[in-house]
PDB file of N, CA and C in Angstrom:
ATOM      1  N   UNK D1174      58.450 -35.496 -13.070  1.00 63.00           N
ATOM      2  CA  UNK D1174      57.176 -34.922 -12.698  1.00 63.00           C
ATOM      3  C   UNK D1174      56.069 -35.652 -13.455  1.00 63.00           C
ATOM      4  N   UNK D1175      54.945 -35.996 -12.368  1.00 67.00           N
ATOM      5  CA  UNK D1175      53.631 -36.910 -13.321  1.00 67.00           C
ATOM      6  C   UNK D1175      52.773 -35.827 -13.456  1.00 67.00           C
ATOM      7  N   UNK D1176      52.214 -35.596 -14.704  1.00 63.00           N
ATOM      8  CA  UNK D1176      50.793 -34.803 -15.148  1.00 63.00           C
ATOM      9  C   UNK D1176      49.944 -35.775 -14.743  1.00 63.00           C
ATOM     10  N   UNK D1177      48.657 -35.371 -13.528  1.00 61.00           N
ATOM     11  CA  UNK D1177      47.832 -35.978 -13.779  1.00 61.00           C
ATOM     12  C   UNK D1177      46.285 -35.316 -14.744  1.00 61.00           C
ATOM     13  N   UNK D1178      46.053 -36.098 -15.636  1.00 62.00           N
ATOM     14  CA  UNK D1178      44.713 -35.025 -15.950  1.00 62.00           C
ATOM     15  C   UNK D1178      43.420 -36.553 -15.770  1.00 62.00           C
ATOM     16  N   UNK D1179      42.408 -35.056 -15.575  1.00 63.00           N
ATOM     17  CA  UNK D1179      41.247 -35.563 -15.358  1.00 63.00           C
ATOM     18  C   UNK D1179      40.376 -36.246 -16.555  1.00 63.00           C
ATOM     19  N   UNK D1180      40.178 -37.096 -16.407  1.00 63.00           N
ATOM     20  CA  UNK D1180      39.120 -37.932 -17.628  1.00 63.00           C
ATOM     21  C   UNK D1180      37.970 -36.956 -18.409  1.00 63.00           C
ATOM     22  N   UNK D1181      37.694 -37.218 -19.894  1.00 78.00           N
ATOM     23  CA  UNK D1181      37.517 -35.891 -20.046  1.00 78.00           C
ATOM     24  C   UNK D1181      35.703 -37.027 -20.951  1.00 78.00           C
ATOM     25  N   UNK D1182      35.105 -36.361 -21.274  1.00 84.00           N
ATOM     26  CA  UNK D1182      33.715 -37.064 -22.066  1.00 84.00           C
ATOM     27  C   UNK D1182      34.087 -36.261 -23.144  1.00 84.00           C
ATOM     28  N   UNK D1183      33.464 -36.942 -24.584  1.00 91.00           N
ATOM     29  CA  UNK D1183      33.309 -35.923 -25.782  1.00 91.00           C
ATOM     30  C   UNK D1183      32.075 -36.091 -26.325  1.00 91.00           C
ATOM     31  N   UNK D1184      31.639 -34.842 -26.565  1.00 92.00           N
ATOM     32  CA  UNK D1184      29.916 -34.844 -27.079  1.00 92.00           C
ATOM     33  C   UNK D1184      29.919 -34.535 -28.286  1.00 92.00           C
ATOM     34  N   UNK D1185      29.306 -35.533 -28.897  1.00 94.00           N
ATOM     35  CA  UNK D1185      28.443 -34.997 -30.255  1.00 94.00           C
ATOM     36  C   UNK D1185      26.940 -35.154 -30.511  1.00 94.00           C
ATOM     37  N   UNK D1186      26.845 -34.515 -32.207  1.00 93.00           N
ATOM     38  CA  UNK D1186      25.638 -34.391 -32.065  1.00 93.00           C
ATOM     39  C   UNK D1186      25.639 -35.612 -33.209  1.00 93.00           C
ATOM     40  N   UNK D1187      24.470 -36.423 -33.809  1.00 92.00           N
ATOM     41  CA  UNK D1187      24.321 -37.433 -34.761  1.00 92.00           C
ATOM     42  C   UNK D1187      23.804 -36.402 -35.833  1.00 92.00           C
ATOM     43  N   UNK D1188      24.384 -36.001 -36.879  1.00 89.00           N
ATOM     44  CA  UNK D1188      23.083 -35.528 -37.812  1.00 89.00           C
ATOM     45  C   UNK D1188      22.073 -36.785 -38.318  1.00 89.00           C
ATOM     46  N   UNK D1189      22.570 -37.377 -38.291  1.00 85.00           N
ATOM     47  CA  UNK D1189      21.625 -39.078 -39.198  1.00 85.00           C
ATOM     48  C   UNK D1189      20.197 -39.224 -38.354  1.00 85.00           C
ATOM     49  N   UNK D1190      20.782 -38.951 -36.744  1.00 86.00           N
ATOM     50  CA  UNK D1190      19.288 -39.038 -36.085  1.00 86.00           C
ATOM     51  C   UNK D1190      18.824 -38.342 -35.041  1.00 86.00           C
ATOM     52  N   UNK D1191      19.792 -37.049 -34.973  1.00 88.00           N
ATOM     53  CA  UNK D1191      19.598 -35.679 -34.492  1.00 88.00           C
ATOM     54  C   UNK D1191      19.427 -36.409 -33.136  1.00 88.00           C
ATOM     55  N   UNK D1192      20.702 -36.762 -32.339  1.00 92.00           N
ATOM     56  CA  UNK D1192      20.349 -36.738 -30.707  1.00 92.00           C
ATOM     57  C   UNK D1192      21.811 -36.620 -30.712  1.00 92.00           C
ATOM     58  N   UNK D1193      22.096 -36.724 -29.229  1.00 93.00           N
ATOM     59  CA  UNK D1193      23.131 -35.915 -28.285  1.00 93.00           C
ATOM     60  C   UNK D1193      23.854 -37.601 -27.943  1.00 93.00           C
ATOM     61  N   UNK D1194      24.960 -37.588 -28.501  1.00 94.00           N
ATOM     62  CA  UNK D1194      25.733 -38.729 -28.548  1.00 94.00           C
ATOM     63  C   UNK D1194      27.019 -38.482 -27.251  1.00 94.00           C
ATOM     64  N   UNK D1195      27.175 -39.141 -26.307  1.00 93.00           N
ATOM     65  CA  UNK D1195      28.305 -38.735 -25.206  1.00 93.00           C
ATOM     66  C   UNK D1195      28.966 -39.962 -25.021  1.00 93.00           C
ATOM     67  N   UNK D1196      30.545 -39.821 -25.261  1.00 93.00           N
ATOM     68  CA  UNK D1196      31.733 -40.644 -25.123  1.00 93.00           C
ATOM     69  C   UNK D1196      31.789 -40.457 -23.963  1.00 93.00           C
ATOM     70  N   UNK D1197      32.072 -41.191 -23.096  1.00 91.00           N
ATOM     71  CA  UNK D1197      32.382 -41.250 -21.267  1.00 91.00           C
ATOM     72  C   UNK D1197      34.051 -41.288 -21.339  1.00 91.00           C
ATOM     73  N   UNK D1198      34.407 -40.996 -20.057  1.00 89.00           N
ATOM     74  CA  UNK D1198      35.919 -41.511 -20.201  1.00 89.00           C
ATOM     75  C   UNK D1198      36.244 -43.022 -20.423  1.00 89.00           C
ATOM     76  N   UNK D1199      35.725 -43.893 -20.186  1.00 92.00           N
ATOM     77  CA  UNK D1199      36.109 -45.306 -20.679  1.00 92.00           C
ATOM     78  C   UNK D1199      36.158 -45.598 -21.993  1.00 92.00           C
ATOM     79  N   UNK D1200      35.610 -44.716 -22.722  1.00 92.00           N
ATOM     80  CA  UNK D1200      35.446 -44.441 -24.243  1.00 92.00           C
ATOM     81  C   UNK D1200      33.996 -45.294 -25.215  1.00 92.00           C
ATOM     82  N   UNK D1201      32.713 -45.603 -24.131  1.00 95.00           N
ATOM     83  CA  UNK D1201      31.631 -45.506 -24.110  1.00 95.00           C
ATOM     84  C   UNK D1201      30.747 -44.915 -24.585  1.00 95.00           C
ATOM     85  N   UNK D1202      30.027 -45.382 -25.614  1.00 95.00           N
ATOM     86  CA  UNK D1202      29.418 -44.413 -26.709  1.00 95.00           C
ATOM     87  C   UNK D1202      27.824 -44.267 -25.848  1.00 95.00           C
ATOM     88  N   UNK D1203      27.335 -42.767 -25.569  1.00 95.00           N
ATOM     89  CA  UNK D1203      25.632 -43.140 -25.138  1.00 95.00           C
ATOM     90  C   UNK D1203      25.063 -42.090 -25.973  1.00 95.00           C
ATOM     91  N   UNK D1204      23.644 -42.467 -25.984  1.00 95.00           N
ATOM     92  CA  UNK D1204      22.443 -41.186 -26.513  1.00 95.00           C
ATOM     93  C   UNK D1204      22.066 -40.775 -25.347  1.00 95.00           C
ATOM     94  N   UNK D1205      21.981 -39.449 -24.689  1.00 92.00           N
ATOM     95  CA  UNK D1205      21.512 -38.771 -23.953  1.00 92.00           C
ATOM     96  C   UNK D1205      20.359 -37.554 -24.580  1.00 92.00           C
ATOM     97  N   UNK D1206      19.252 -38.095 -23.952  1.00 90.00           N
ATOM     98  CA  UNK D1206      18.056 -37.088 -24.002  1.00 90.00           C
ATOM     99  C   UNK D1206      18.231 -36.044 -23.394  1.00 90.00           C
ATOM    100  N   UNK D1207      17.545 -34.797 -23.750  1.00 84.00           N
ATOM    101  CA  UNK D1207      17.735 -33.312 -23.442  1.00 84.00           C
ATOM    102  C   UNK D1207      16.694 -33.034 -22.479  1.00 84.00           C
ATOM    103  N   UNK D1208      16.351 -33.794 -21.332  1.00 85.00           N
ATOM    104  CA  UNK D1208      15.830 -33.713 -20.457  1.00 85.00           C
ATOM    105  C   UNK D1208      16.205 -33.629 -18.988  1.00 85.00           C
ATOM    106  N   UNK D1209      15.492 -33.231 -17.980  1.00 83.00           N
ATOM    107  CA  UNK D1209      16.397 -33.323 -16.432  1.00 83.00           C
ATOM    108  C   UNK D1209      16.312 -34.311 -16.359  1.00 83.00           C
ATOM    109  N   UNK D1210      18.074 -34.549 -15.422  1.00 83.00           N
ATOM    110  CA  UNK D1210      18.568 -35.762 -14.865  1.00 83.00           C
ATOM    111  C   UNK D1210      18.754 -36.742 -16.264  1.00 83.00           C
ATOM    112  N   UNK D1211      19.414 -36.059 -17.336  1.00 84.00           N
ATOM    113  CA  UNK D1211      19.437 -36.694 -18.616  1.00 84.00           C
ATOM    114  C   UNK D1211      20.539 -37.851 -18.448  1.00 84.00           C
ATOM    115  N   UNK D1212      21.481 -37.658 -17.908  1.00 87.00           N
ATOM    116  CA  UNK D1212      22.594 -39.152 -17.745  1.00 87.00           C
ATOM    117  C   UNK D1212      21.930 -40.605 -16.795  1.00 87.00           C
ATOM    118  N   UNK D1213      20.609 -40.080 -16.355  1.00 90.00           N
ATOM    119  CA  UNK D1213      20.574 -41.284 -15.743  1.00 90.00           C
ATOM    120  C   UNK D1213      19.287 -42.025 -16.521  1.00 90.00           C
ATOM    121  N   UNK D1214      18.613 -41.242 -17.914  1.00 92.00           N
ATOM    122  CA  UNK D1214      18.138 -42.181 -19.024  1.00 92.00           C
ATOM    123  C   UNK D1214      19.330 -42.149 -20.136  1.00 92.00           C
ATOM    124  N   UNK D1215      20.434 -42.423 -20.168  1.00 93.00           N
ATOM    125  CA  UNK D1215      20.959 -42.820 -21.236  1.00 93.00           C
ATOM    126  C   UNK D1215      20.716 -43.873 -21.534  1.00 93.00           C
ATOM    127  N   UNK D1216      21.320 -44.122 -22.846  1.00 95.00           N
ATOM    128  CA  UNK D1216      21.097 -45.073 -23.714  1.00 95.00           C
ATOM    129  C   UNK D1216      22.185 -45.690 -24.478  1.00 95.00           C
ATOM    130  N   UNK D1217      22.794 -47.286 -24.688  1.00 97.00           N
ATOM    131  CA  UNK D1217      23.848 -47.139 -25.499  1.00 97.00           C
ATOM    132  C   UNK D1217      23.887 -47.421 -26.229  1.00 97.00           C
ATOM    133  N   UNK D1218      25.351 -46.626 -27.056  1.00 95.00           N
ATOM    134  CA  UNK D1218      24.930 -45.828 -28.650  1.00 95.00           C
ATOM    135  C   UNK D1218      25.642 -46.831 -29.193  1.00 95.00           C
ATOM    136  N   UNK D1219      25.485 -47.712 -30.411  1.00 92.00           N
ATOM    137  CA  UNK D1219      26.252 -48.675 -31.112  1.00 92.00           C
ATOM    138  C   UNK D1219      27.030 -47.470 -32.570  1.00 92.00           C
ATOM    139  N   UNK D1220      28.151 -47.396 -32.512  1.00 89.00           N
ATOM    140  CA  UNK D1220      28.630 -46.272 -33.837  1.00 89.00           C
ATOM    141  C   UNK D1220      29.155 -47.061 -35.195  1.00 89.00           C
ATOM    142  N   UNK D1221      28.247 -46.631 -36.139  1.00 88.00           N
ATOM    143  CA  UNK D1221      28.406 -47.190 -37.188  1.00 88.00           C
ATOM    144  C   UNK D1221      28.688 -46.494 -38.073  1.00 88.00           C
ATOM    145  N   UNK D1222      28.680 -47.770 -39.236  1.00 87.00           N
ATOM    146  CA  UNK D1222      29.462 -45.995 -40.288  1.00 87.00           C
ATOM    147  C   UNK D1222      28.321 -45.094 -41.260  1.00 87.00           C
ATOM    148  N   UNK D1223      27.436 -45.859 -40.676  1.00 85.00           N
ATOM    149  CA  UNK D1223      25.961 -44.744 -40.794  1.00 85.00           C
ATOM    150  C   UNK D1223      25.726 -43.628 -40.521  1.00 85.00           C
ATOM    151  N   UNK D1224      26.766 -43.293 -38.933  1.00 87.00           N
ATOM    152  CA  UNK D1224      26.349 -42.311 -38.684  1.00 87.00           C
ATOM    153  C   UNK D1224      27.198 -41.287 -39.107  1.00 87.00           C
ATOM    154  N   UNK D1225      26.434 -39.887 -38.417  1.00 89.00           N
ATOM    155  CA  UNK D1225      27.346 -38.799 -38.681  1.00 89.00           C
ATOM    156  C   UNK D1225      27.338 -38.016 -37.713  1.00 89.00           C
ATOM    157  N   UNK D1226      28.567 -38.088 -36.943  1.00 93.00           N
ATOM    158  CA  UNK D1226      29.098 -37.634 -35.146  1.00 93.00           C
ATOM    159  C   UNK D1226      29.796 -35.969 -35.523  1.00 93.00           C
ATOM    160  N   UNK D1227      29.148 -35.234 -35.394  1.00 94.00           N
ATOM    161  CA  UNK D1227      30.013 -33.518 -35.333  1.00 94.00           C
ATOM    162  C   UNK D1227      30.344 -33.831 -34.087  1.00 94.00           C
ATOM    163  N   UNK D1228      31.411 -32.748 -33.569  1.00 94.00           N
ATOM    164  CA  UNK D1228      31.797 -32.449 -31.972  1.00 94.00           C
ATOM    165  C   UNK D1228      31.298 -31.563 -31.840  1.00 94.00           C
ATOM    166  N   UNK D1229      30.885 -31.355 -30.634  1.00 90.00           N
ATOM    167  CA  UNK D1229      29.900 -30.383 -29.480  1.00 90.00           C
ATOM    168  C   UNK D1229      30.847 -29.660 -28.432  1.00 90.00           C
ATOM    169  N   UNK D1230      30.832 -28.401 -28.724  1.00 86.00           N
ATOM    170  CA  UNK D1230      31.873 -27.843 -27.291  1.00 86.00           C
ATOM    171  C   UNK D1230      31.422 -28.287 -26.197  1.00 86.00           C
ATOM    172  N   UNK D1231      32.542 -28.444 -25.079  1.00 77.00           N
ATOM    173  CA  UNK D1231      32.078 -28.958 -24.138  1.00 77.00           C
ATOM    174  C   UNK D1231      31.215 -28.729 -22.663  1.00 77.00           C
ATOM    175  N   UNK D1232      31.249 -27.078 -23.288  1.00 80.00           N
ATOM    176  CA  UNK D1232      30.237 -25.918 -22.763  1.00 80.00           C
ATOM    177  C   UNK D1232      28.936 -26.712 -22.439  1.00 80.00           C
ATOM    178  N   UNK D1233      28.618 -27.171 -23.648  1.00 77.00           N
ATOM    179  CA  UNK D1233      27.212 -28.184 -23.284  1.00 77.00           C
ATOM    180  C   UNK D1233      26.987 -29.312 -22.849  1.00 77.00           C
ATOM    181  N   UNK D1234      27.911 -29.738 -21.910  1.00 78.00           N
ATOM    182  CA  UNK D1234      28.045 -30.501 -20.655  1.00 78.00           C
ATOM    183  C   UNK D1234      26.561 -30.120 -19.567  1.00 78.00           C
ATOM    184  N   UNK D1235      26.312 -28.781 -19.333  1.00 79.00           N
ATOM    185  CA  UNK D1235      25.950 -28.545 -18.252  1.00 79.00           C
ATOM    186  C   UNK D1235      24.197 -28.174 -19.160  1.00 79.00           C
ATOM    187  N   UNK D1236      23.957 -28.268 -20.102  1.00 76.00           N
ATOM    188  CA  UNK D1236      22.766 -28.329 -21.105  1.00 76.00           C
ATOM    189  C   UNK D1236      22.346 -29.719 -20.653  1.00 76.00           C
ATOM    190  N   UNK D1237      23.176 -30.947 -20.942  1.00 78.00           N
ATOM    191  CA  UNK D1237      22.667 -31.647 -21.069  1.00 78.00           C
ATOM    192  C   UNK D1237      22.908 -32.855 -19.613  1.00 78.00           C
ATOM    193  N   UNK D1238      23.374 -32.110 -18.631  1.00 77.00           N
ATOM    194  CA  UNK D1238      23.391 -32.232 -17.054  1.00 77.00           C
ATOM    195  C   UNK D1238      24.754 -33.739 -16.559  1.00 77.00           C
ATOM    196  N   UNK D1239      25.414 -33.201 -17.636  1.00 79.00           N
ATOM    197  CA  UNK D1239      26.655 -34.441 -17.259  1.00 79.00           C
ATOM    198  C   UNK D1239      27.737 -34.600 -15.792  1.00 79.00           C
ATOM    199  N   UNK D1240      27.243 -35.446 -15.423  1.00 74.00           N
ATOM    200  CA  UNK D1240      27.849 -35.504 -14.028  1.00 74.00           C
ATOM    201  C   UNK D1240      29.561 -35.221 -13.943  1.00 74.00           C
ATOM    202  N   UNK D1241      30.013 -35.228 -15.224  1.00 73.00           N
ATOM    203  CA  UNK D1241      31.750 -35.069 -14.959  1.00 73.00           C
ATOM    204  C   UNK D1241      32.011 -33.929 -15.777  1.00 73.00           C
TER     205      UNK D1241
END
């Protein structure tokens, strides 16, 4: 039997520069603004060891208008 599962995004937040950091399923780092139609100004996020990535339930998918 094959499990298929669905590709999943993981959100965090940066404390270093307080924005909304989203892993895509390809494993794609972006900054997404907290605005409508926010995935289609992303931005991409370079991760360094500067920063500081908490995880975000994924409840706030639909806060921050993620298409998957």
């Amino acid at each position: 039997m094959t499990i298929l599962r669905k590709p999943t995004v993981s959100i965090y937040v940066d404390r270093s520069s307080q924005q909304w950091i989203v892993q895509d399923p390809e494993g794609t780092f972006w900054i997404v603004p907290v605005i409508e139609e926010a995935w289609e100004h992303r931005q991409p996020f370079d991760l360094t060891d500067d920063c500081d990535l908490e995880p975000v339930p994924r409840h706030y998918k639909s806060l921050l208008g993620l298409p998957f």
